[in-house]
mmCIF file of C-alpha atoms and ligand atoms in Angstrom:
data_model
loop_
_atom_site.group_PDB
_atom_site.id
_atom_site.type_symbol
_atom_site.label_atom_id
_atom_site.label_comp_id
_atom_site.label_asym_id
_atom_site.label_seq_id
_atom_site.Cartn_x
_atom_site.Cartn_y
_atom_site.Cartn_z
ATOM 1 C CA UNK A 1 -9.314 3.341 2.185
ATOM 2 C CA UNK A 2 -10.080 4.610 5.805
ATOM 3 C CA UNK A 3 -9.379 1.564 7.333
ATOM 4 C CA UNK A 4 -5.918 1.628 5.655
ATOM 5 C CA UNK A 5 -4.984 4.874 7.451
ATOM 6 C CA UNK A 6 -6.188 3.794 10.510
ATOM 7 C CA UNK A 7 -4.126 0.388 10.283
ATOM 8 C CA UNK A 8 -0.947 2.516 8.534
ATOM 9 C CA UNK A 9 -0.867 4.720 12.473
ATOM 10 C CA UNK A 10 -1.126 1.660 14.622
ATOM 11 C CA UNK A 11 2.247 1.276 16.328
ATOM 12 C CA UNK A 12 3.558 -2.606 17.089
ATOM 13 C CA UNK A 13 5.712 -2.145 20.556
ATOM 14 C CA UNK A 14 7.589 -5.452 21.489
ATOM 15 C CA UNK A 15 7.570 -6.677 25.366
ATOM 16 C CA UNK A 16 5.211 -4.472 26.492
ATOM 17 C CA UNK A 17 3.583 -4.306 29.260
ATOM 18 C CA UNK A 18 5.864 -7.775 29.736
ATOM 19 C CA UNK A 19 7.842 -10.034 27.610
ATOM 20 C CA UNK A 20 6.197 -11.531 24.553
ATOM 21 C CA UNK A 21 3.463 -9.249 24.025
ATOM 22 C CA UNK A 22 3.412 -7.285 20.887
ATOM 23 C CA UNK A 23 0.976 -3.943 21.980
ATOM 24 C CA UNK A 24 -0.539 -2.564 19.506
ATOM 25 C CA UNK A 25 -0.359 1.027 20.290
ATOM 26 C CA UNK A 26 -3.474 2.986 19.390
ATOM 27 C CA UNK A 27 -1.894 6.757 20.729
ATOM 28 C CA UNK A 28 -0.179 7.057 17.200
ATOM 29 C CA UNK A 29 -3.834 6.757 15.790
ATOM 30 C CA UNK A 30 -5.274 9.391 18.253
ATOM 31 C CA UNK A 31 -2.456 12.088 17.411
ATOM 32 C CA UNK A 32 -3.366 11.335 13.937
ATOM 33 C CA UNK A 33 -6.618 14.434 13.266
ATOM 34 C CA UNK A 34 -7.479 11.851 9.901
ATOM 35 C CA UNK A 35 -7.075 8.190 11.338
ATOM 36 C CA UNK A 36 -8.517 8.863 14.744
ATOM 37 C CA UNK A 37 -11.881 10.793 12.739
ATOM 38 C CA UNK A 38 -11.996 8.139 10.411
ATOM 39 C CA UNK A 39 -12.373 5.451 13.162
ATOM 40 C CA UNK A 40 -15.020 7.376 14.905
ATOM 41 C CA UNK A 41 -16.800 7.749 11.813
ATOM 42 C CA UNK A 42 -16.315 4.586 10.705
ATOM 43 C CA UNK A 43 -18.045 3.350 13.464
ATOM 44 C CA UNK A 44 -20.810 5.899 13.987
ATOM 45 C CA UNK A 45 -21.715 5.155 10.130
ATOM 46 C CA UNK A 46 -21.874 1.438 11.120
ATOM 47 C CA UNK A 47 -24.221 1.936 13.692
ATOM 48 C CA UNK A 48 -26.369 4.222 12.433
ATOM 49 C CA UNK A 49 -29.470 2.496 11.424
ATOM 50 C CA UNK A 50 -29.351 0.611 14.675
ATOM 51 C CA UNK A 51 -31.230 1.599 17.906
ATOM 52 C CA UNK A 52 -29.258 2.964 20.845
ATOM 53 C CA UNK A 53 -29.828 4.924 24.074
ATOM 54 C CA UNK A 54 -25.857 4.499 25.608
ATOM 55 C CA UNK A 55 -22.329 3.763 24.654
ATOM 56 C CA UNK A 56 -20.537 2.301 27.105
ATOM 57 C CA UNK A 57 -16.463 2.521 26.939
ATOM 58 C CA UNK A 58 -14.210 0.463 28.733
ATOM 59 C CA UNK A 59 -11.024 1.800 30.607
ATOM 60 C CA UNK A 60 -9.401 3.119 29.535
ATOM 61 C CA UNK A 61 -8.997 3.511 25.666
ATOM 62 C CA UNK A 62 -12.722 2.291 25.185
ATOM 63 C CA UNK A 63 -13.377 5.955 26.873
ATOM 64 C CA UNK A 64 -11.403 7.713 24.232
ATOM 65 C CA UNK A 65 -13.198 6.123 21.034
ATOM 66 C CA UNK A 66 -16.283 5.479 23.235
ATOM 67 C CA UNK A 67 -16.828 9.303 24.153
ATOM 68 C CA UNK A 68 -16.200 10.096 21.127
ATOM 69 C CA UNK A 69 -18.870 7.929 19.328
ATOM 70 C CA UNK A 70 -20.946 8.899 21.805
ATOM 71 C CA UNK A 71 -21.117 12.684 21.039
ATOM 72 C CA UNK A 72 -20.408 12.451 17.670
ATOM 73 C CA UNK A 73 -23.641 10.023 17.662
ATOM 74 C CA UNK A 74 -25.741 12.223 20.137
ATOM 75 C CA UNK A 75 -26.079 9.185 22.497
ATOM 76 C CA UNK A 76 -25.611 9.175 26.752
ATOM 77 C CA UNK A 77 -22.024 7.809 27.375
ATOM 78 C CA UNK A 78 -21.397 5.322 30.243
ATOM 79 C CA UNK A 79 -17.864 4.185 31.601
ATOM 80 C CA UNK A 80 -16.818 0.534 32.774
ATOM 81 C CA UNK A 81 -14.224 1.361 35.067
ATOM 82 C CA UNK A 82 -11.612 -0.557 37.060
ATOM 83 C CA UNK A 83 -12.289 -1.800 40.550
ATOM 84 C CA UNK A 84 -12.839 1.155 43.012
ATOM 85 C CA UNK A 85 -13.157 4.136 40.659
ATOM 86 C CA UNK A 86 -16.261 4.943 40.468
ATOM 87 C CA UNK A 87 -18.206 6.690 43.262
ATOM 88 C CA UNK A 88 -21.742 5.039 43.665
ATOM 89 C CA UNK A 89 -22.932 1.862 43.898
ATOM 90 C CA UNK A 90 -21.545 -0.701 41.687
ATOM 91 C CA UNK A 91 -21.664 -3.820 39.874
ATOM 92 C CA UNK A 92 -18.253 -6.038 39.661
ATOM 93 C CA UNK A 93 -17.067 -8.845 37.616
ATOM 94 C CA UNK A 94 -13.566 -10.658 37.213
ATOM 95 C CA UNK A 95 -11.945 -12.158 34.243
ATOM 96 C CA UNK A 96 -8.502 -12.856 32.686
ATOM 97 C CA UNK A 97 -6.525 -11.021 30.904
ATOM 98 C CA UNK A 98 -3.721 -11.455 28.018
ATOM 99 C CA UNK A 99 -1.307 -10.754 30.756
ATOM 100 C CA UNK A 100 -2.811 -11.034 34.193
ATOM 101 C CA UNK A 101 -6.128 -11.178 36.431
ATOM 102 C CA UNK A 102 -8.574 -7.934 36.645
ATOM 103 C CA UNK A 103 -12.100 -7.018 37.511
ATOM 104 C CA UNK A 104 -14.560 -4.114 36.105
ATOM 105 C CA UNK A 105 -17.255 -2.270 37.363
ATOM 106 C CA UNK A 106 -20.358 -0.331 36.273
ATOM 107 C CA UNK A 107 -22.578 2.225 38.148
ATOM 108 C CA UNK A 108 -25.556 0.045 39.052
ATOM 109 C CA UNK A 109 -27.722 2.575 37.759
ATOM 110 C CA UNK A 110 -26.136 3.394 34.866
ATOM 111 C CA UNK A 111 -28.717 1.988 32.006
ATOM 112 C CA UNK A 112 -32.414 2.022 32.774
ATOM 113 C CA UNK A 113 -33.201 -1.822 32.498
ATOM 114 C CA UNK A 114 -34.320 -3.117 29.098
ATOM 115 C CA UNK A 115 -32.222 0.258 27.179
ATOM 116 C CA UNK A 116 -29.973 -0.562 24.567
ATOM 117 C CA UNK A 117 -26.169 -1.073 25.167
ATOM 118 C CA UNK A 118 -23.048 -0.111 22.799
ATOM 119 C CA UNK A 119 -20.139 -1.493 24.147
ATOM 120 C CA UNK A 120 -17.139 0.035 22.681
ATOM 121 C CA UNK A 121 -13.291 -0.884 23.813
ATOM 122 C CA UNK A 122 -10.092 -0.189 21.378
ATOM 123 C CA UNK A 123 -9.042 -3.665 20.894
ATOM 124 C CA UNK A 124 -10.222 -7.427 20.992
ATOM 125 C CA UNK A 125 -7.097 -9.815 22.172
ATOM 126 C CA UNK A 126 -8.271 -12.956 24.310
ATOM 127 C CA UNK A 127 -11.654 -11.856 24.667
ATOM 128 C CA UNK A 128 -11.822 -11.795 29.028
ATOM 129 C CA UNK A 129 -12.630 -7.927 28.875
ATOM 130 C CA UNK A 130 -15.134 -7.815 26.932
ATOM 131 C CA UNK A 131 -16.951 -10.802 28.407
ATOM 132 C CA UNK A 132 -16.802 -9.171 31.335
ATOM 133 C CA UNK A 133 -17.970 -5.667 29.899
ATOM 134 C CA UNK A 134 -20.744 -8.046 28.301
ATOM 135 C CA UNK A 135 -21.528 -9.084 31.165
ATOM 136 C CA UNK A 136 -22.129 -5.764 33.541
ATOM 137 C CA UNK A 137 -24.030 -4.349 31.217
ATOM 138 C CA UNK A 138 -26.821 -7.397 30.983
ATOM 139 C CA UNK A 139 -26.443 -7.410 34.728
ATOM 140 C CA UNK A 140 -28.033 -4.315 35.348
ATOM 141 C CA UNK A 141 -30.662 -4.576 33.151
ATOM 142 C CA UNK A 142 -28.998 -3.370 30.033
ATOM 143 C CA UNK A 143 -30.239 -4.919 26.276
ATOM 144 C CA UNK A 144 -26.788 -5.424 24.187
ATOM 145 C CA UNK A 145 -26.705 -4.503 20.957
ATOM 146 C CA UNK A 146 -23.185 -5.310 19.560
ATOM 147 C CA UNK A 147 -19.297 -4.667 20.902
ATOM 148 C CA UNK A 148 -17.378 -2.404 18.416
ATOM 149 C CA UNK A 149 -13.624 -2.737 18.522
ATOM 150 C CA UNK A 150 -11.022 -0.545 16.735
ATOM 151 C CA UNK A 151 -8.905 -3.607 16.273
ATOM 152 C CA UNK A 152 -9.076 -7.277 16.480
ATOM 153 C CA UNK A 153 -6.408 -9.698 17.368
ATOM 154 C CA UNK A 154 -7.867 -12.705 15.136
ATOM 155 C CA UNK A 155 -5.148 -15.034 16.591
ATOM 156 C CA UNK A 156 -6.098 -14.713 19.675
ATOM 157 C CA UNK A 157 -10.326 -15.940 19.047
ATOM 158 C CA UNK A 158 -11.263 -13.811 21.761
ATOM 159 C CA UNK A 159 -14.615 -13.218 19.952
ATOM 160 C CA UNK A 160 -15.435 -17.566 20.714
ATOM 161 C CA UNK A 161 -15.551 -16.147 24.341
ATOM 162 C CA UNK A 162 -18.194 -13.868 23.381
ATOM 163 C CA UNK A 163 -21.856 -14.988 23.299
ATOM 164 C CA UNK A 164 -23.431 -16.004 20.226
ATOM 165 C CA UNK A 165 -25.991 -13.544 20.309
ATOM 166 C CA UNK A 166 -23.620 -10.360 20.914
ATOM 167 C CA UNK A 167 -22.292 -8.884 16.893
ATOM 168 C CA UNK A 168 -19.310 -8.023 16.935
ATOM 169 C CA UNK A 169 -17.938 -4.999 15.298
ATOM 170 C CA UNK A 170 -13.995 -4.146 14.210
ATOM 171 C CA UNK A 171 -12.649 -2.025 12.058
ATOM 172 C CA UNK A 172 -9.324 -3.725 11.804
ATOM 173 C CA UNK A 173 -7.698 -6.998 12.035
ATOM 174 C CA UNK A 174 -4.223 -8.231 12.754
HETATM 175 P P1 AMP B 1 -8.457 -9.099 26.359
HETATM 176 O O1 AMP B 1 -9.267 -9.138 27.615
HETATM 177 O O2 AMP B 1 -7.365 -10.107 26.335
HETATM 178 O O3 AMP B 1 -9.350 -9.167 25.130
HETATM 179 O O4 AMP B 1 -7.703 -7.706 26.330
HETATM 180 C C1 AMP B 1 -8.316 -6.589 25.860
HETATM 181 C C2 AMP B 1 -7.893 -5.355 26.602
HETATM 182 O O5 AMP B 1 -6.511 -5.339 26.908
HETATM 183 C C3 AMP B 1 -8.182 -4.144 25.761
HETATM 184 O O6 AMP B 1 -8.751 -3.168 26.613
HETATM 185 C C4 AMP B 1 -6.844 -3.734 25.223
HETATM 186 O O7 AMP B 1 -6.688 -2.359 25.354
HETATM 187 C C5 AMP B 1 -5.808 -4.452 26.068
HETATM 188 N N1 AMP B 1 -4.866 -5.287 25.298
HETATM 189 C C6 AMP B 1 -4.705 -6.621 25.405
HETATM 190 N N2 AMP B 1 -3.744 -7.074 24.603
HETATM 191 C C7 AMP B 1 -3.291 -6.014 23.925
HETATM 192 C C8 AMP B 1 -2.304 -5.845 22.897
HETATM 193 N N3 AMP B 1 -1.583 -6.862 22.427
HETATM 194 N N4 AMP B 1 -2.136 -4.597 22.419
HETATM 195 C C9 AMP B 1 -2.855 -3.558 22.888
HETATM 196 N N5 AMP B 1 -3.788 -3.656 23.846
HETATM 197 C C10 AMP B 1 -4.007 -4.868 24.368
#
């Protein structure tokens, strides 16, 4: 099964980026041509029948599966960025991480208002990114359709942080 594969290349490394945190380490899926196509497929099948104008990744591994999706599904691709990357005017918002404090931004021109929303990231741990992602996007006037993860820490219930209304889409679970 392609979610198999995909699961089989995802590394475990202990203590990183500090003690305690097991990091599930998607670069041994990327350098993988079969698990990294399956994933993007996966997901592009998923979404198919549903109506979409952007994917937006988050940084940074939500760019590599985001981008990816996005061509692959002939859709505009937008990045959520850390603070101070990108060049125009922006939208910010703050939230908490599994280890630490951090804040994303978004172009504030980036979706036409009432355009539907993809947002893609690599993996769902406590759930503070994606809020936040969640939230830029319906700040500037963006309609969310669903958040599509690679991988989902279930212990962690970062989806409860999620609003009801957003689906949420993983390929794998730990
Ligand atoms: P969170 O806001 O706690 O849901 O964290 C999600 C973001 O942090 C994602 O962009 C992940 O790439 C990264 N992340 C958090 N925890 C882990 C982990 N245990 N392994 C790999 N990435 C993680």
């Amino acid at each position: 099964m392609a979610t198999e594969v995909i699961k089989s290349k995802i590394r475990d490394v202990p203590d990183f980026p500090r003690e305690g945190i097991i990091f599930k380490d998607i670069t041994t899926v990327l350098r993988d041509p079969k698990a990294f196509s399956h994933a993007v497929d996966m997901l592009a099948d998923h979404f198919k029948k549903h109506k979409i104008d952007y994917i937006a990744g988050i940084e940074a591994r939500g760019f590599i599966f985001g981008s990816a999706l996005a061509y692959k599904m002939g859709k505009g691709f937008i990045p959520i960025r850390k603070p101070g990357k990108l060049p125009a005017k922006t939208e910010r918002v703050s939230y908490e991480l599994e280890y630490g404090n951090d804040s994303l931004e978004i172009h504030t021109d980036a979706v036409e208002p009432g355009k539907n929303v993809l947002i893609v990231d690599d993996l769902l741990a406590t759930g503070g990114t994606a809020e936040a992602a969640i939230k830029l996007v319906k700040k500037i006037g963006g309609v969310i359709v669903g958040i599509a993860f690679v991988v989902e820490l279930e212990f962690l219930k970062g989806r409860e942080k999620l609003p009801d209304d957003c689906k949420i889409t993983r390929l794998i679970s730990f």
